[in-house]
mmCIF file of C-alpha atoms in Angstrom:
data_model
loop_
_atom_site.group_PDB
_atom_site.id
_atom_site.type_symbol
_atom_site.label_atom_id
_atom_site.label_comp_id
_atom_site.label_asym_id
_atom_site.label_seq_id
_atom_site.Cartn_x
_atom_site.Cartn_y
_atom_site.Cartn_z
ATOM 1 C CA PRO A 297 0.000 0.000 0.000
ATOM 2 C CA LEU A 298 0.982 3.607 -0.558
ATOM 3 C CA ASN A 299 0.842 6.490 1.877
ATOM 4 C CA SER A 300 0.681 10.186 1.085
ATOM 5 C CA ALA A 301 1.721 13.350 2.890
ATOM 6 C CA ASP A 302 1.628 17.045 2.054
ATOM 7 C CA THR A 303 4.018 19.753 3.181
ATOM 8 C CA LEU A 304 4.124 23.403 2.218
ATOM 9 C CA HIS A 305 6.206 22.742 -0.901
ATOM 10 C CA TYR A 306 5.637 19.041 -1.735
ATOM 11 C CA ARG A 307 2.992 16.398 -2.249
ATOM 12 C CA PHE A 308 4.498 13.046 -1.310
ATOM 13 C CA THR A 309 3.638 9.461 -2.151
ATOM 14 C CA TYR A 310 5.652 6.666 -0.554
ATOM 15 C CA PRO A 311 5.418 2.922 0.150
ATOM 16 C CA ALA A 312 4.019 2.172 3.580
ATOM 17 C CA ASN A 313 6.717 -0.419 4.256
ATOM 18 C CA VAL A 314 9.520 2.206 4.069
ATOM 19 C CA ARG A 315 7.746 4.850 6.106
ATOM 20 C CA GLU A 316 10.756 5.529 8.338
ATOM 21 C CA ARG A 317 12.986 6.315 5.356
ATOM 22 C CA ALA A 318 10.279 8.400 3.736
ATOM 23 C CA MET A 319 9.741 10.435 6.892
ATOM 24 C CA ALA A 320 13.488 11.120 7.102
ATOM 25 C CA VAL A 321 13.022 13.028 3.842
ATOM 26 C CA ILE A 322 9.573 14.491 4.475
ATOM 27 C CA ARG A 323 10.484 16.037 7.842
ATOM 28 C CA GLN A 324 13.326 17.999 6.259
ATOM 29 C CA ALA A 325 11.797 18.599 2.844
ATOM 30 C CA ASP A 326 10.560 22.167 3.240
ATOM 31 C CA ALA A 327 13.794 23.290 4.886
ATOM 32 C CA ALA A 328 15.717 21.737 1.982
ATOM 33 C CA TYR A 329 13.422 23.474 -0.513
ATOM 34 C CA GLU A 330 14.031 26.861 1.093
ATOM 35 C CA ALA A 331 17.781 26.244 1.199
ATOM 36 C CA VAL A 332 17.840 25.373 -2.515
ATOM 37 C CA ARG A 333 15.653 28.346 -3.363
ATOM 38 C CA ALA A 334 17.852 30.734 -1.391
ATOM 39 C CA THR A 335 21.056 29.325 -2.894
ATOM 40 C CA LEU A 336 19.736 29.927 -6.415
ATOM 41 C CA ASP A 337 18.027 33.210 -5.452
ATOM 42 C CA ALA A 338 14.868 31.838 -7.068
ATOM 43 C CA GLU A 339 11.176 32.392 -6.522
ATOM 44 C CA ALA A 340 9.052 29.759 -4.819
ATOM 45 C CA GLY A 341 6.613 27.983 -7.099
ATOM 46 C CA PRO A 342 3.650 25.613 -6.857
ATOM 47 C CA PRO A 343 4.151 22.485 -4.743
ATOM 48 C CA LEU A 344 6.320 19.796 -6.317
ATOM 49 C CA VAL A 345 5.096 16.228 -6.676
ATOM 50 C CA ALA A 346 7.524 13.878 -4.903
ATOM 51 C CA ASP A 347 7.035 10.221 -5.812
ATOM 52 C CA LEU A 348 9.173 8.171 -3.420
ATOM 53 C CA THR A 349 8.000 4.841 -4.831
ATOM 54 C CA ASP A 350 10.556 4.632 -7.640
ATOM 55 C CA VAL A 351 12.929 1.654 -7.799
ATOM 56 C CA SER A 352 15.761 1.843 -10.317
ATOM 57 C CA VAL A 353 19.183 0.321 -10.914
ATOM 58 C CA GLU A 354 20.114 3.320 -13.087
ATOM 59 C CA HIS A 355 19.529 6.305 -10.826
ATOM 60 C CA ALA A 356 18.734 7.366 -7.273
ATOM 61 C CA GLY A 357 16.325 10.032 -8.468
ATOM 62 C CA VAL A 358 15.004 11.738 -11.584
ATOM 63 C CA THR A 359 13.095 14.966 -12.160
ATOM 64 C CA ALA A 360 10.737 16.063 -14.924
ATOM 65 C CA TRP A 361 9.344 19.594 -14.688
ATOM 66 C CA ARG A 362 7.567 19.692 -11.296
ATOM 67 C CA LYS A 363 7.716 15.979 -10.492
ATOM 68 C CA ILE A 364 10.511 14.238 -8.585
ATOM 69 C CA ARG A 365 10.855 10.469 -8.525
ATOM 70 C CA MET A 366 13.207 8.968 -5.978
ATOM 71 C CA ASP A 367 14.376 5.499 -4.976
ATOM 72 C CA LEU A 368 14.393 5.203 -1.184
ATOM 73 C CA THR A 369 16.292 1.908 -1.343
ATOM 74 C CA ASP A 370 19.374 3.429 -3.002
ATOM 75 C CA GLN A 371 20.726 5.240 0.072
ATOM 76 C CA HIS A 372 21.234 3.730 3.511
ATOM 77 C CA ASP A 373 21.452 6.846 5.675
ATOM 78 C CA SER A 374 19.144 9.808 6.196
ATOM 79 C CA MET A 375 21.756 12.350 5.095
ATOM 80 C CA GLY A 376 22.283 10.462 1.835
ATOM 81 C CA LEU A 377 18.538 10.475 1.207
ATOM 82 C CA LEU A 378 18.359 14.201 1.910
ATOM 83 C CA ARG A 379 21.286 14.866 -0.433
ATOM 84 C CA VAL A 380 19.554 13.033 -3.296
ATOM 85 C CA PHE A 381 16.321 14.875 -2.527
ATOM 86 C CA ALA A 382 18.058 18.271 -2.542
ATOM 87 C CA HIS A 383 19.806 17.292 -5.791
ATOM 88 C CA GLU A 384 16.483 16.510 -7.474
ATOM 89 C CA THR A 385 14.832 19.633 -6.048
ATOM 90 C CA THR A 386 17.644 21.655 -7.624
ATOM 91 C CA HIS A 387 16.826 20.081 -10.992
ATOM 92 C CA ALA A 388 13.196 21.125 -10.544
ATOM 93 C CA PHE A 389 14.241 24.695 -9.789
ATOM 94 C CA ALA A 390 16.622 24.733 -12.770
ATOM 95 C CA LEU A 391 13.778 23.724 -15.074
ATOM 96 C CA GLN A 392 11.479 26.410 -13.645
ATOM 97 C CA VAL A 393 14.054 29.221 -13.597
ATOM 98 C CA THR A 394 15.174 28.533 -17.175
ATOM 99 C CA ASP A 395 11.636 27.855 -18.400
ATOM 100 C CA ARG A 396 12.907 24.421 -19.535
ATOM 101 C CA LYS A 397 15.751 25.994 -21.543
ATOM 102 C CA ILE A 398 18.307 23.955 -19.584
ATOM 103 C CA HIS A 399 16.613 20.871 -21.018
ATOM 104 C CA ALA A 400 16.266 22.387 -24.493
ATOM 105 C CA ASN A 401 20.044 22.967 -24.472
ATOM 106 C CA ALA A 402 20.826 19.597 -22.886
ATOM 107 C CA ARG A 403 23.805 18.890 -25.124
ATOM 108 C CA ALA A 404 25.608 21.930 -23.677
ATOM 109 C CA THR A 405 24.176 21.900 -20.162
ATOM 110 C CA GLY A 406 24.473 18.240 -19.102
ATOM 111 C CA PHE A 407 27.613 18.663 -17.009
ATOM 112 C CA PHE A 408 26.378 21.972 -15.585
ATOM 113 C CA GLY A 409 22.934 20.669 -14.620
ATOM 114 C CA GLU A 410 24.300 17.673 -12.730
ATOM 115 C CA GLY A 411 27.221 19.644 -11.308
ATOM 116 C CA LEU A 412 24.906 22.392 -10.103
ATOM 117 C CA ALA A 413 22.551 19.896 -8.465
ATOM 118 C CA GLU A 414 25.495 18.233 -6.703
ATOM 119 C CA TRP A 415 26.974 21.552 -5.588
ATOM 120 C CA VAL A 416 23.657 22.783 -4.188
ATOM 121 C CA ALA A 417 22.978 19.423 -2.505
ATOM 122 C CA PHE A 418 26.334 19.597 -0.729
ATOM 123 C CA GLU A 419 25.558 23.165 0.321
ATOM 124 C CA VAL A 420 22.268 21.964 1.813
ATOM 125 C CA THR A 421 23.522 18.825 3.579
ATOM 126 C CA LYS A 422 26.920 20.152 4.734
ATOM 127 C CA GLU A 423 28.903 16.933 4.207
ATOM 128 C CA PRO A 424 32.539 18.077 3.960
ATOM 129 C CA GLU A 425 33.995 14.571 3.987
ATOM 130 C CA ARG A 426 31.728 13.250 1.237
ATOM 131 C CA ARG A 427 32.293 16.397 -0.792
ATOM 132 C CA ALA A 428 36.061 16.028 -0.352
ATOM 133 C CA VAL A 429 35.838 12.483 -1.758
ATOM 134 C CA SER A 430 33.940 13.820 -4.776
ATOM 135 C CA ARG A 431 36.534 16.560 -5.306
ATOM 136 C CA ARG A 432 39.412 14.057 -5.108
ATOM 137 C CA LEU A 433 37.718 11.913 -7.740
ATOM 138 C CA ALA A 434 37.266 14.975 -9.944
ATOM 139 C CA ALA A 435 40.942 15.848 -9.541
ATOM 140 C CA ALA A 436 41.989 12.292 -10.416
ATOM 141 C CA LEU A 437 39.775 12.216 -13.512
ATOM 142 C CA TRP A 438 41.104 15.572 -14.628
ATOM 143 C CA ALA A 439 44.743 14.610 -14.047
ATOM 144 C CA ARG A 440 44.339 11.366 -15.958
ATOM 145 C CA HIS A 441 42.247 12.519 -18.934
ATOM 146 C CA ARG A 442 42.804 16.292 -19.188
ATOM 147 C CA PRO A 443 39.639 16.943 -21.230
ATOM 148 C CA GLU A 444 39.338 20.308 -22.928
ATOM 149 C CA PHE A 445 36.362 22.401 -21.863
ATOM 150 C CA GLU A 446 34.869 21.985 -25.333
ATOM 151 C CA GLU A 447 34.839 18.234 -24.727
ATOM 152 C CA PHE A 448 33.265 17.933 -21.294
ATOM 153 C CA ALA A 449 30.830 20.771 -22.061
ATOM 154 C CA ASP A 450 29.481 18.667 -24.944
ATOM 155 C CA GLU A 451 27.162 15.969 -23.618
ATOM 156 C CA THR A 452 27.546 13.815 -26.723
ATOM 157 C CA ARG A 453 31.360 13.812 -26.585
ATOM 158 C CA LEU A 454 31.406 13.413 -22.815
ATOM 159 C CA ARG A 455 29.266 10.277 -22.874
ATOM 160 C CA GLU A 456 31.390 8.770 -25.620
ATOM 161 C CA ARG A 457 34.520 8.848 -23.450
ATOM 162 C CA PHE A 458 33.528 8.870 -19.790
ATOM 163 C CA ASP A 459 31.355 7.273 -17.161
ATOM 164 C CA PRO A 460 28.335 9.416 -16.181
ATOM 165 C CA ILE A 461 29.919 9.983 -12.738
ATOM 166 C CA PHE A 462 32.139 12.478 -14.558
ATOM 167 C CA HIS A 463 29.114 14.791 -14.812
ATOM 168 C CA TYR A 464 28.631 14.835 -11.071
ATOM 169 C CA CYS A 465 32.083 15.184 -9.566
ATOM 170 C CA LEU A 466 33.739 17.288 -12.271
ATOM 171 C CA GLY A 467 30.572 19.322 -12.799
ATOM 172 C CA GLU A 468 30.310 20.052 -9.069
ATOM 173 C CA THR A 469 33.935 21.180 -8.964
ATOM 174 C CA TRP A 470 33.373 23.406 -12.011
ATOM 175 C CA VAL A 471 30.353 25.058 -10.368
ATOM 176 C CA ALA A 472 32.384 25.558 -7.178
ATOM 177 C CA ALA A 473 35.069 27.295 -9.271
ATOM 178 C CA LEU A 474 32.387 29.475 -10.872
ATOM 179 C CA VAL A 475 31.195 30.530 -7.422
ATOM 180 C CA GLU A 476 34.739 31.238 -6.277
ATOM 181 C CA VAL A 477 35.400 33.461 -9.284
ATOM 182 C CA ALA A 478 32.013 35.135 -9.794
ATOM 183 C CA GLY A 479 30.240 34.902 -6.419
ATOM 184 C CA ARG A 480 27.418 32.853 -4.925
ATOM 185 C CA ARG A 481 24.765 34.406 -7.176
ATOM 186 C CA ALA A 482 26.561 33.169 -10.298
ATOM 187 C CA PRO A 483 24.903 29.716 -10.634
ATOM 188 C CA GLY A 484 21.429 31.229 -10.401
ATOM 189 C CA ASP A 485 22.439 34.010 -12.778
ATOM 190 C CA VAL A 486 23.556 31.399 -15.326
ATOM 191 C CA LEU A 487 20.123 29.780 -15.100
ATOM 192 C CA ARG A 488 18.366 33.123 -15.523
ATOM 193 C CA ALA A 489 20.571 33.945 -18.512
ATOM 194 C CA MET A 490 19.358 30.783 -20.231
ATOM 195 C CA ALA A 491 15.771 32.014 -19.954
ATOM 196 C CA ARG A 492 16.401 35.393 -21.643
ATOM 197 C CA PRO A 493 13.893 35.894 -24.488
ATOM 198 C CA THR A 494 16.723 37.322 -26.598
ATOM 199 C CA ALA A 495 19.139 34.446 -25.955
ATOM 200 C CA PRO A 496 20.371 32.985 -29.261
ATOM 201 C CA ARG A 497 19.244 29.494 -30.204
ATOM 202 C CA GLY A 498 20.831 26.597 -32.029
ATOM 203 C CA LEU A 499 24.325 27.147 -30.651
ATOM 204 C CA THR A 500 27.060 24.536 -30.412
ATOM 205 C CA PRO A 501 28.151 23.802 -26.811
ATOM 206 C CA PRO A 502 31.265 26.063 -26.993
ATOM 207 C CA GLU A 503 29.210 28.884 -28.497
ATOM 208 C CA PHE A 504 26.530 28.403 -25.847
ATOM 209 C CA TRP A 505 28.986 28.881 -22.998
ATOM 210 C CA GLN A 506 30.794 31.749 -24.695
#
C-alpha cells in the first residue's frame, strides 16, 4: 500500500513499508526546498510532486518539470537520502528558472545541470567529507584525462569517453570554481541567462557557454 503526505512545498507518495525512510526526507523537505531556493536566489513555485515509490538500478532520483521520482532503497542513511532529494529539487528549480531551456540545451548543459545539483545538494547537507571524496575523484579524472572544456561541455562527446559519474564530480567542482570566481549568485544568474527571451538558439556547446 501507498501512503501520502503534504508539506508546504511538496505532495508526497511513498510505500508504507519504508515509512521511516520516507519520513526522514519528508520532515526535512521544506527546509531543503528553502535552502535550494535561497542558494539559487529563485522564486518559490507551486508544490512539487515527490514520488518516493521509484525503484531503479540506473539512478537514485530523476526529475521532470515539477515531479521528482526517488528510490528510497538506493541510500542507507538519512543524510544520503536528503542529499539526493536536494539534488532533485535543484533540478526542478533549474527547469522552472530557465523555463525548460536547460533541457532544451541539454547537449551543452548536461555537465552543468548535474554539477549544479550536486553543488547545491552539498551546500544543503553540509557533508565536507563526502564532498572532499567527490573533489578528489574529480581531480583524479582531470589529471588522468585532461579533457578540454569543449569536450566535457558537450554531452555527446562526454558520454562517448567517460562514465556518467564524470558529470557529477567534475561538474560540481566546475560550479564551485564558478562561485569562487564570480560569487554565490553566479549559478542562479547562469540559469536566468538561459531564460532570456533574446538568448540565441541553435548554438554549439562552446558557443553556448561563450
